[in-house]
Structure formats: C-alpha cells, structure tokens
mmCIF file with all atom_site columns, C-alpha atoms in Angstrom:
data_model
loop_
_atom_site.group_PDB
_atom_site.id
_atom_site.type_symbol
_atom_site.label_atom_id
_atom_site.label_alt_id
_atom_site.label_comp_id
_atom_site.label_asym_id
_atom_site.label_entity_id
_atom_site.label_seq_id
_atom_site.pdbx_PDB_ins_code
_atom_site.Cartn_x
_atom_site.Cartn_y
_atom_site.Cartn_z
_atom_site.occupancy
_atom_site.B_iso_or_equiv
_atom_site.pdbx_formal_charge
_atom_site.auth_seq_id
_atom_site.auth_comp_id
_atom_site.auth_asym_id
_atom_site.auth_atom_id
_atom_site.pdbx_PDB_model_num
ATOM 1   C CA . MET A 1 1  ? 14.156 11.897 60.272 1.00 52.00 ? 1  MET A CA 1
ATOM 2   C CA . ALA A 1 2  ? 16.324 11.398 56.996 1.00 63.00 ? 2  ALA A CA 1
ATOM 3   C CA . SER A 1 3  ? 13.907 12.786 54.327 1.00 88.00 ? 3  SER A CA 1
ATOM 4   C CA . ILE A 1 4  ? 14.027 14.423 51.267 1.00 96.00 ? 4  ILE A CA 1
ATOM 5   C CA . VAL A 1 5  ? 12.867 17.943 49.752 1.00 97.00 ? 5  VAL A CA 1
ATOM 6   C CA . LEU A 1 6  ? 10.919 18.547 46.473 1.00 97.00 ? 6  LEU A CA 1
ATOM 7   C CA . ILE A 1 7  ? 11.641 22.252 45.532 1.00 97.00 ? 7  ILE A CA 1
ATOM 8   C CA . ASN A 1 8  ? 9.727  23.101 42.522 1.00 96.00 ? 8  ASN A CA 1
ATOM 9   C CA . PRO A 1 9  ? 9.788  26.747 41.360 1.00 97.00 ? 9  PRO A CA 1
ATOM 10  C CA . PHE A 1 10 ? 6.833  28.183 38.886 1.00 96.00 ? 10 PHE A CA 1
ATOM 11  C CA . GLU A 1 11 ? 6.816  30.465 36.150 1.00 96.00 ? 11 GLU A CA 1
ATOM 12  C CA . VAL A 1 12 ? 3.003  31.998 36.333 1.00 95.00 ? 12 VAL A CA 1
ATOM 13  C CA . PRO A 1 13 ? 1.991  35.001 34.312 1.00 93.00 ? 13 PRO A CA 1
ATOM 14  C CA . ALA A 1 14 ? -0.454 37.224 36.598 1.00 90.00 ? 14 ALA A CA 1
ATOM 15  C CA . ALA A 1 15 ? -3.308 36.303 34.239 1.00 92.00 ? 15 ALA A CA 1
ATOM 16  C CA . GLY A 1 16 ? -2.781 32.586 35.266 1.00 93.00 ? 16 GLY A CA 1
ATOM 17  C CA . GLU A 1 17 ? -2.153 33.121 39.470 1.00 94.00 ? 17 GLU A CA 1
ATOM 18  C CA . GLU A 1 18 ? -6.045 31.978 39.925 1.00 94.00 ? 18 GLU A CA 1
ATOM 19  C CA . GLU A 1 19 ? -5.759 28.946 37.965 1.00 92.00 ? 19 GLU A CA 1
ATOM 20  C CA . PHE A 1 20 ? -2.481 27.962 39.199 1.00 94.00 ? 20 PHE A CA 1
ATOM 21  C CA . LEU A 1 21 ? -3.508 28.361 42.902 1.00 95.00 ? 21 LEU A CA 1
ATOM 22  C CA . ALA A 1 22 ? -6.588 26.011 41.972 1.00 93.00 ? 22 ALA A CA 1
ATOM 23  C CA . ARG A 1 23 ? -4.415 23.508 40.473 1.00 91.00 ? 23 ARG A CA 1
ATOM 24  C CA . TRP A 1 24 ? -1.753 23.361 42.982 1.00 93.00 ? 24 TRP A CA 1
ATOM 25  C CA . ARG A 1 25 ? -4.553 22.981 45.847 1.00 94.00 ? 25 ARG A CA 1
ATOM 26  C CA . GLU A 1 26 ? -5.995 19.759 43.728 1.00 90.00 ? 26 GLU A CA 1
ATOM 27  C CA . ALA A 1 27 ? -2.371 18.466 43.300 1.00 91.00 ? 27 ALA A CA 1
ATOM 28  C CA . ALA A 1 28 ? -1.585 18.880 47.327 1.00 94.00 ? 28 ALA A CA 1
ATOM 29  C CA . ASP A 1 29 ? -4.646 17.453 48.277 1.00 93.00 ? 29 ASP A CA 1
ATOM 30  C CA . TYR A 1 30 ? -3.730 14.322 46.018 1.00 92.00 ? 30 TYR A CA 1
ATOM 31  C CA . LEU A 1 31 ? -0.403 14.329 47.315 1.00 93.00 ? 31 LEU A CA 1
ATOM 32  C CA . ARG A 1 32 ? -1.090 14.335 50.979 1.00 95.00 ? 32 ARG A CA 1
ATOM 33  C CA . ARG A 1 33 ? -3.281 11.606 50.656 1.00 94.00 ? 33 ARG A CA 1
ATOM 34  C CA . GLN A 1 34 ? 0.103  9.409  49.667 1.00 94.00 ? 34 GLN A CA 1
ATOM 35  C CA . ASP A 1 35 ? 2.673  7.246  51.490 1.00 96.00 ? 35 ASP A CA 1
ATOM 36  C CA . GLY A 1 36 ? 5.410  9.097  52.043 1.00 97.00 ? 36 GLY A CA 1
ATOM 37  C CA . PHE A 1 37 ? 4.057  12.547 52.083 1.00 97.00 ? 37 PHE A CA 1
ATOM 38  C CA . VAL A 1 38 ? 5.110  14.718 55.079 1.00 96.00 ? 38 VAL A CA 1
ATOM 39  C CA . SER A 1 39 ? 4.306  18.159 54.548 1.00 96.00 ? 39 SER A CA 1
ATOM 40  C CA . THR A 1 40 ? 4.211  20.890 51.710 1.00 96.00 ? 40 THR A CA 1
ATOM 41  C CA . ARG A 1 41 ? 4.530  24.692 51.538 1.00 96.00 ? 41 ARG A CA 1
ATOM 42  C CA . LEU A 1 42 ? 3.702  27.078 48.799 1.00 97.00 ? 42 LEU A CA 1
ATOM 43  C CA . HIS A 1 43 ? 5.553  30.341 48.772 1.00 98.00 ? 43 HIS A CA 1
ATOM 44  C CA . ALA A 1 44 ? 4.347  33.126 46.794 1.00 97.00 ? 44 ALA A CA 1
ATOM 45  C CA . SER A 1 45 ? 6.826  36.062 45.772 1.00 97.00 ? 45 SER A CA 1
ATOM 46  C CA . LEU A 1 46 ? 6.269  39.336 47.274 1.00 96.00 ? 46 LEU A CA 1
ATOM 47  C CA . ASP A 1 47 ? 7.406  40.725 43.865 1.00 95.00 ? 47 ASP A CA 1
ATOM 48  C CA . PRO A 1 48 ? 4.616  40.065 41.598 1.00 91.00 ? 48 PRO A CA 1
ATOM 49  C CA . SER A 1 49 ? 7.091  40.273 38.437 1.00 92.00 ? 49 SER A CA 1
ATOM 50  C CA . ALA A 1 50 ? 9.353  37.852 39.799 1.00 95.00 ? 50 ALA A CA 1
ATOM 51  C CA . ARG A 1 51 ? 10.844 34.845 37.282 1.00 95.00 ? 51 ARG A CA 1
ATOM 52  C CA . PHE A 1 52 ? 9.493  32.334 39.808 1.00 97.00 ? 52 PHE A CA 1
ATOM 53  C CA . ARG A 1 53 ? 5.851  33.683 41.194 1.00 97.00 ? 53 ARG A CA 1
ATOM 54  C CA . PHE A 1 54 ? 5.530  30.526 42.931 1.00 97.00 ? 54 PHE A CA 1
ATOM 55  C CA . VAL A 1 55 ? 7.882  28.256 44.710 1.00 98.00 ? 55 VAL A CA 1
ATOM 56  C CA . ASN A 1 56 ? 6.901  24.895 46.093 1.00 97.00 ? 56 ASN A CA 1
ATOM 57  C CA . VAL A 1 57 ? 8.715  23.155 48.968 1.00 97.00 ? 57 VAL A CA 1
ATOM 58  C CA . ALA A 1 58 ? 7.597  19.812 50.100 1.00 97.00 ? 58 ALA A CA 1
ATOM 59  C CA . ASP A 1 59 ? 8.847  17.398 52.340 1.00 97.00 ? 59 ASP A CA 1
ATOM 60  C CA . TRP A 1 60 ? 9.051  13.641 51.473 1.00 97.00 ? 60 TRP A CA 1
ATOM 61  C CA . ARG A 1 61 ? 10.189 10.337 53.508 1.00 97.00 ? 61 ARG A CA 1
ATOM 62  C CA . SER A 1 62 ? 12.158 9.214  50.308 1.00 97.00 ? 62 SER A CA 1
ATOM 63  C CA . PRO A 1 63 ? 12.603 9.649  46.935 1.00 95.00 ? 63 PRO A CA 1
ATOM 64  C CA . ALA A 1 64 ? 10.893 6.257  46.039 1.00 96.00 ? 64 ALA A CA 1
ATOM 65  C CA . HIS A 1 65 ? 7.799  7.283  48.004 1.00 96.00 ? 65 HIS A CA 1
ATOM 66  C CA . PHE A 1 66 ? 7.874  10.923 46.214 1.00 95.00 ? 66 PHE A CA 1
ATOM 67  C CA . ARG A 1 67 ? 8.468  9.075  42.541 1.00 93.00 ? 67 ARG A CA 1
ATOM 68  C CA . ARG A 1 68 ? 5.673  6.467  43.235 1.00 93.00 ? 68 ARG A CA 1
ATOM 69  C CA . ALA A 1 69 ? 3.200  9.064  44.036 1.00 92.00 ? 69 ALA A CA 1
ATOM 70  C CA . VAL A 1 70 ? 3.647  11.414 41.241 1.00 90.00 ? 70 VAL A CA 1
ATOM 71  C CA . GLY A 1 71 ? 4.048  8.588  39.007 1.00 88.00 ? 71 GLY A CA 1
ATOM 72  C CA . ALA A 1 72 ? 0.463  7.509  39.640 1.00 83.00 ? 72 ALA A CA 1
ATOM 73  C CA . GLU A 1 73 ? -1.753 7.818  36.418 1.00 84.00 ? 73 GLU A CA 1
ATOM 74  C CA . ALA A 1 74 ? -4.211 10.033 38.465 1.00 79.00 ? 74 ALA A CA 1
ATOM 75  C CA . PHE A 1 75 ? -1.519 12.414 39.437 1.00 82.00 ? 75 PHE A CA 1
ATOM 76  C CA . ALA A 1 76 ? -0.171 12.580 35.838 1.00 81.00 ? 76 ALA A CA 1
ATOM 77  C CA . GLN A 1 77 ? -3.600 13.611 34.876 1.00 80.00 ? 77 GLN A CA 1
ATOM 78  C CA . THR A 1 78 ? -3.735 16.382 37.457 1.00 76.00 ? 78 THR A CA 1
ATOM 79  C CA . VAL A 1 79 ? -0.052 17.584 36.149 1.00 77.00 ? 79 VAL A CA 1
ATOM 80  C CA . ARG A 1 80 ? -1.248 17.461 32.423 1.00 75.00 ? 80 ARG A CA 1
ATOM 81  C CA . ARG A 1 81 ? -3.920 20.239 33.362 1.00 74.00 ? 81 ARG A CA 1
ATOM 82  C CA . MET A 1 82 ? -1.301 22.620 34.609 1.00 77.00 ? 82 MET A CA 1
ATOM 83  C CA . PRO A 1 83 ? -0.086 24.669 32.106 1.00 79.00 ? 83 PRO A CA 1
ATOM 84  C CA . PHE A 1 84 ? 2.978  26.199 33.761 1.00 89.00 ? 84 PHE A CA 1
ATOM 85  C CA . THR A 1 85 ? 6.573  26.078 33.470 1.00 91.00 ? 85 THR A CA 1
ATOM 86  C CA . SER A 1 86 ? 8.465  24.793 36.348 1.00 93.00 ? 86 SER A CA 1
ATOM 87  C CA . VAL A 1 87 ? 11.664 23.319 37.648 1.00 93.00 ? 87 VAL A CA 1
ATOM 88  C CA . PRO A 1 88 ? 11.215 20.561 40.069 1.00 93.00 ? 88 PRO A CA 1
ATOM 89  C CA . GLY A 1 89 ? 13.973 18.934 41.628 1.00 95.00 ? 89 GLY A CA 1
ATOM 90  C CA . LEU A 1 90 ? 14.807 16.737 44.667 1.00 97.00 ? 90 LEU A CA 1
ATOM 91  C CA . TYR A 1 91 ? 16.997 17.777 47.144 1.00 98.00 ? 91 TYR A CA 1
ATOM 92  C CA . ARG A 1 92 ? 18.796 16.711 50.420 1.00 97.00 ? 92 ARG A CA 1
ATOM 93  C CA . LEU A 1 93 ? 19.765 19.080 53.020 1.00 96.00 ? 93 LEU A CA 1
ATOM 94  C CA . ALA A 1 94 ? 23.324 20.001 52.926 1.00 95.00 ? 94 ALA A CA 1
ATOM 95  C CA . ALA A 1 95 ? 23.808 22.630 55.130 1.00 93.00 ? 95 ALA A CA 1
ATOM 96  C CA . GLU A 1 96 ? 22.085 24.656 58.136 1.00 90.00 ? 96 GLU A CA 1
ATOM 97  C CA . MET B 1 1  ? 5.426  34.621 63.681 1.00 52.00 ? 1  MET B CA 1
ATOM 98  C CA . ALA B 1 2  ? 4.835  36.344 60.209 1.00 63.00 ? 2  ALA B CA 1
ATOM 99  C CA . SER B 1 3  ? 8.271  36.201 58.763 1.00 88.00 ? 3  SER B CA 1
ATOM 100 C CA . ILE B 1 4  ? 9.613  36.081 55.181 1.00 96.00 ? 4  ILE B CA 1
ATOM 101 C CA . VAL B 1 5  ? 11.666 33.575 53.273 1.00 97.00 ? 5  VAL B CA 1
ATOM 102 C CA . LEU B 1 6  ? 14.377 34.357 50.759 1.00 97.00 ? 6  LEU B CA 1
ATOM 103 C CA . ILE B 1 7  ? 14.320 31.319 48.197 1.00 97.00 ? 7  ILE B CA 1
ATOM 104 C CA . ASN B 1 8  ? 17.948 31.206 46.106 1.00 96.00 ? 8  ASN B CA 1
ATOM 105 C CA . PRO B 1 9  ? 18.357 28.736 43.150 1.00 97.00 ? 9  PRO B CA 1
ATOM 106 C CA . PHE B 1 10 ? 21.849 28.480 42.382 1.00 96.00 ? 10 PHE B CA 1
ATOM 107 C CA . GLU B 1 11 ? 23.059 27.102 38.772 1.00 96.00 ? 11 GLU B CA 1
ATOM 108 C CA . VAL B 1 12 ? 26.560 25.682 39.683 1.00 95.00 ? 12 VAL B CA 1
ATOM 109 C CA . PRO B 1 13 ? 28.764 23.322 37.567 1.00 93.00 ? 13 PRO B CA 1
ATOM 110 C CA . ALA B 1 14 ? 30.121 20.237 38.731 1.00 90.00 ? 14 ALA B CA 1
ATOM 111 C CA . ALA B 1 15 ? 33.580 21.785 39.006 1.00 92.00 ? 15 ALA B CA 1
ATOM 112 C CA . GLY B 1 16 ? 32.286 24.851 40.928 1.00 93.00 ? 16 GLY B CA 1
ATOM 113 C CA . GLU B 1 17 ? 30.912 22.945 43.534 1.00 94.00 ? 17 GLU B CA 1
ATOM 114 C CA . GLU B 1 18 ? 33.336 23.134 46.260 1.00 94.00 ? 18 GLU B CA 1
ATOM 115 C CA . GLU B 1 19 ? 34.009 26.800 45.669 1.00 92.00 ? 19 GLU B CA 1
ATOM 116 C CA . PHE B 1 20 ? 30.348 27.163 45.634 1.00 94.00 ? 20 PHE B CA 1
ATOM 117 C CA . LEU B 1 21 ? 29.936 25.748 49.299 1.00 95.00 ? 21 LEU B CA 1
ATOM 118 C CA . ALA B 1 22 ? 32.794 27.563 50.711 1.00 93.00 ? 22 ALA B CA 1
ATOM 119 C CA . ARG B 1 23 ? 31.321 30.880 49.520 1.00 91.00 ? 23 ARG B CA 1
ATOM 120 C CA . TRP B 1 24 ? 27.905 29.936 50.618 1.00 93.00 ? 24 TRP B CA 1
ATOM 121 C CA . ARG B 1 25 ? 29.154 29.346 54.300 1.00 94.00 ? 25 ARG B CA 1
ATOM 122 C CA . GLU B 1 26 ? 31.132 32.498 54.060 1.00 90.00 ? 26 GLU B CA 1
ATOM 123 C CA . ALA B 1 27 ? 27.822 34.377 53.622 1.00 91.00 ? 27 ALA B CA 1
ATOM 124 C CA . ALA B 1 28 ? 25.604 32.262 55.925 1.00 94.00 ? 28 ALA B CA 1
ATOM 125 C CA . ASP B 1 29 ? 28.239 33.261 58.629 1.00 93.00 ? 29 ASP B CA 1
ATOM 126 C CA . TYR B 1 30 ? 27.770 36.770 57.735 1.00 92.00 ? 30 TYR B CA 1
ATOM 127 C CA . LEU B 1 31 ? 23.988 36.648 57.506 1.00 93.00 ? 31 LEU B CA 1
ATOM 128 C CA . ARG B 1 32 ? 23.147 34.703 60.678 1.00 95.00 ? 32 ARG B CA 1
ATOM 129 C CA . ARG B 1 33 ? 25.240 37.473 62.680 1.00 94.00 ? 33 ARG B CA 1
ATOM 130 C CA . GLN B 1 34 ? 22.586 40.214 61.226 1.00 95.00 ? 34 GLN B CA 1
ATOM 131 C CA . ASP B 1 35 ? 19.590 41.465 62.946 1.00 96.00 ? 35 ASP B CA 1
ATOM 132 C CA . GLY B 1 36 ? 16.450 39.400 61.790 1.00 97.00 ? 36 GLY B CA 1
ATOM 133 C CA . PHE B 1 37 ? 17.863 36.554 60.637 1.00 97.00 ? 37 PHE B CA 1
ATOM 134 C CA . VAL B 1 38 ? 15.907 33.415 61.652 1.00 96.00 ? 38 VAL B CA 1
ATOM 135 C CA . SER B 1 39 ? 17.067 30.494 60.169 1.00 96.00 ? 39 SER B CA 1
ATOM 136 C CA . THR B 1 40 ? 18.852 28.959 56.551 1.00 96.00 ? 40 THR B CA 1
ATOM 137 C CA . ARG B 1 41 ? 18.995 25.746 55.036 1.00 96.00 ? 41 ARG B CA 1
ATOM 138 C CA . LEU B 1 42 ? 20.854 25.003 51.860 1.00 97.00 ? 42 LEU B CA 1
ATOM 139 C CA . HIS B 1 43 ? 19.401 22.172 49.625 1.00 98.00 ? 43 HIS B CA 1
ATOM 140 C CA . ALA B 1 44 ? 21.869 19.899 47.166 1.00 97.00 ? 44 ALA B CA 1
ATOM 141 C CA . SER B 1 45 ? 20.021 18.402 44.296 1.00 97.00 ? 45 SER B CA 1
ATOM 142 C CA . LEU B 1 46 ? 20.054 14.393 44.413 1.00 96.00 ? 46 LEU B CA 1
ATOM 143 C CA . ASP B 1 47 ? 20.765 14.864 40.511 1.00 95.00 ? 47 ASP B CA 1
ATOM 144 C CA . PRO B 1 48 ? 24.202 16.109 39.909 1.00 91.00 ? 48 PRO B CA 1
ATOM 145 C CA . SER B 1 49 ? 22.678 17.551 36.538 1.00 92.00 ? 49 SER B CA 1
ATOM 146 C CA . ALA B 1 50 ? 19.693 19.331 37.905 1.00 95.00 ? 50 ALA B CA 1
ATOM 147 C CA . ARG B 1 51 ? 19.631 22.911 36.482 1.00 95.00 ? 51 ARG B CA 1
ATOM 148 C CA . PHE B 1 52 ? 19.667 24.117 40.142 1.00 97.00 ? 52 PHE B CA 1
ATOM 149 C CA . ARG B 1 53 ? 22.095 22.175 41.839 1.00 97.00 ? 53 ARG B CA 1
ATOM 150 C CA . PHE B 1 54 ? 21.537 23.985 45.091 1.00 97.00 ? 54 PHE B CA 1
ATOM 151 C CA . VAL B 1 55 ? 18.771 26.053 46.529 1.00 98.00 ? 55 VAL B CA 1
ATOM 152 C CA . ASN B 1 56 ? 18.905 28.159 49.807 1.00 97.00 ? 56 ASN B CA 1
ATOM 153 C CA . VAL B 1 57 ? 15.786 28.795 51.654 1.00 97.00 ? 57 VAL B CA 1
ATOM 154 C CA . ALA B 1 58 ? 16.177 31.200 54.440 1.00 97.00 ? 58 ALA B CA 1
ATOM 155 C CA . ASP B 1 59 ? 13.604 32.889 56.680 1.00 97.00 ? 59 ASP B CA 1
ATOM 156 C CA . TRP B 1 60 ? 13.819 36.551 57.805 1.00 97.00 ? 60 TRP B CA 1
ATOM 157 C CA . ARG B 1 61 ? 12.007 38.521 60.169 1.00 97.00 ? 61 ARG B CA 1
ATOM 158 C CA . SER B 1 62 ? 10.841 41.170 57.518 1.00 97.00 ? 62 SER B CA 1
ATOM 159 C CA . PRO B 1 63 ? 11.812 42.091 53.909 1.00 95.00 ? 63 PRO B CA 1
ATOM 160 C CA . ALA B 1 64 ? 13.239 44.976 55.587 1.00 95.00 ? 64 ALA B CA 1
ATOM 161 C CA . HIS B 1 65 ? 15.597 43.193 57.814 1.00 96.00 ? 65 HIS B CA 1
ATOM 162 C CA . PHE B 1 66 ? 16.815 40.855 54.752 1.00 95.00 ? 66 PHE B CA 1
ATOM 163 C CA . ARG B 1 67 ? 17.406 44.064 52.668 1.00 93.00 ? 67 ARG B CA 1
ATOM 164 C CA . ARG B 1 68 ? 19.413 46.118 55.297 1.00 93.00 ? 68 ARG B CA 1
ATOM 165 C CA . ALA B 1 69 ? 21.756 42.631 55.678 1.00 92.00 ? 69 ALA B CA 1
ATOM 166 C CA . VAL B 1 70 ? 22.521 42.445 52.016 1.00 90.00 ? 70 VAL B CA 1
ATOM 167 C CA . GLY B 1 71 ? 22.622 45.877 50.916 1.00 88.00 ? 71 GLY B CA 1
ATOM 168 C CA . ALA B 1 72 ? 25.527 46.353 53.753 1.00 83.00 ? 72 ALA B CA 1
ATOM 169 C CA . GLU B 1 73 ? 28.730 46.628 51.691 1.00 85.00 ? 73 GLU B CA 1
ATOM 170 C CA . ALA B 1 74 ? 30.541 43.704 53.824 1.00 79.00 ? 74 ALA B CA 1
ATOM 171 C CA . PHE B 1 75 ? 28.007 41.572 52.352 1.00 82.00 ? 75 PHE B CA 1
ATOM 172 C CA . ALA B 1 76 ? 28.275 43.099 48.642 1.00 81.00 ? 76 ALA B CA 1
ATOM 173 C CA . GLN B 1 77 ? 32.119 42.107 48.495 1.00 80.00 ? 77 GLN B CA 1
ATOM 174 C CA . THR B 1 78 ? 31.278 38.323 49.913 1.00 76.00 ? 78 THR B CA 1
ATOM 175 C CA . VAL B 1 79 ? 28.414 38.184 47.210 1.00 78.00 ? 79 VAL B CA 1
ATOM 176 C CA . ARG B 1 80 ? 30.844 39.461 44.329 1.00 75.00 ? 80 ARG B CA 1
ATOM 177 C CA . ARG B 1 81 ? 33.357 36.700 44.645 1.00 74.00 ? 81 ARG B CA 1
ATOM 178 C CA . MET B 1 82 ? 30.507 34.352 44.086 1.00 77.00 ? 82 MET B CA 1
ATOM 179 C CA . PRO B 1 83 ? 30.585 33.783 40.313 1.00 79.00 ? 83 PRO B CA 1
ATOM 180 C CA . PHE B 1 84 ? 27.293 31.598 40.100 1.00 89.00 ? 84 PHE B CA 1
ATOM 181 C CA . THR B 1 85 ? 24.177 32.686 38.553 1.00 91.00 ? 85 THR B CA 1
ATOM 182 C CA . SER B 1 86 ? 21.213 32.442 40.876 1.00 93.00 ? 86 SER B CA 1
ATOM 183 C CA . VAL B 1 87 ? 17.395 33.645 40.981 1.00 93.00 ? 87 VAL B CA 1
ATOM 184 C CA . PRO B 1 88 ? 16.773 35.092 44.593 1.00 93.00 ? 88 PRO B CA 1
ATOM 185 C CA . GLY B 1 89 ? 13.548 36.006 45.483 1.00 95.00 ? 89 GLY B CA 1
ATOM 186 C CA . LEU B 1 90 ? 11.314 37.286 49.059 1.00 97.00 ? 90 LEU B CA 1
ATOM 187 C CA . TYR B 1 91 ? 8.432  34.965 49.507 1.00 98.00 ? 91 TYR B CA 1
ATOM 188 C CA . ARG B 1 92 ? 5.527  35.035 51.790 1.00 97.00 ? 92 ARG B CA 1
ATOM 189 C CA . LEU B 1 93 ? 3.820  31.545 52.807 1.00 96.00 ? 93 LEU B CA 1
ATOM 190 C CA . ALA B 1 94 ? 0.777  31.284 50.439 1.00 95.00 ? 94 ALA B CA 1
ATOM 191 C CA . ALA B 1 95 ? -0.571 27.718 51.455 1.00 93.00 ? 95 ALA B CA 1
ATOM 192 C CA . GLU B 1 96 ? 0.490  24.569 53.333 1.00 90.00 ? 96 GLU B CA 1
#
C-alpha cells in the first residue's frame, strides 16, 4: 500500500518528559480514531541529552488524510497545549 | 525482538540530493553486511524545502552492534565523504 510517513522529532527538556508523554498520548488517542490513520510509533532516545529526545514516526494513508486529521479544531487545541519544539514533516519511502 | 532504532535526519540542499543518495546507498550497502543489522528505510520529504530533506530509520539488534558497525575505519571513511549535516540518535520504542 502506498502510504506516507509523518516523522516528527521533538526537543524535550528532561523536566518536561512526563508532560510530553501525557500530551503525546492525548494526541495519539485522537489521531488513531481519524480516517486514514495507519499506525504510530514513538521513539525515545537512549541518550537523555540527545537534541531530539523523542521522535514520532506515523504511517498515514495519504497526505490529504493526515492534513484533514491535524487540521481539525479539536486537534489544534491539543497541539496548542504542547509547548515543545518539533520539526514535523511528511515523507515517502525513498529506498530500503 | 528487542532491537534499537537509529534515526538520522539529514539537511540536504536541493543541489546535493543526487550526491546524498549515492553516498547513502554506499553507506547502506556497507552497513547491511554488518553483524546486527536488521533493516533500513530512507525517507524523502514531500516538501522539497523541508529542513530535514531525508530521514533514515534503521533497526539494529543492539546499540553495541550498531556502534561496532559504524566505528570501523571503512565506514568512517564513507561518512567523511558525506558533507551533510545530520542529527543521528539511537532510540528505543517508547509507545505505539
């Protein structure tokens, strides 16, 4: 199946990890109920001082499905409560 | 199987994409022959102006296997020929 991949590296200070995980779960619970959601995996760095403490990798059926899901007001509210710098991007598989 | 995940976002200017892909294939060909390699996936951003134009996500059997593979002189030479900024990190799966 041709799907797309959201990759989202997060900068999270040590003091913010618990809050980040709670917010991430809240966002993931919302997103997994949306049309076009395939799967999501949250990665935590082995090195606590890594620049990107967490990286989310999620499969979606298409860019349109993903954009519709995160464009909804309910989700925007969830994200506004998440005070962490991140670098989200949509990707396609280029090579294996 | 408990494995670890290398996530490596790369900053690659448009003019450097061909060179990047050639270098990535060279590195991947070397790494997939090393003990402990499980799989690798290179992702290309849908947006050509994304900060991280490419993100590599690779599974390895353990941190020790990965570090042994990239610590070898042959690999160090390959990487030195890769003039791209990247933010590599080792990760564990934290949530799904």
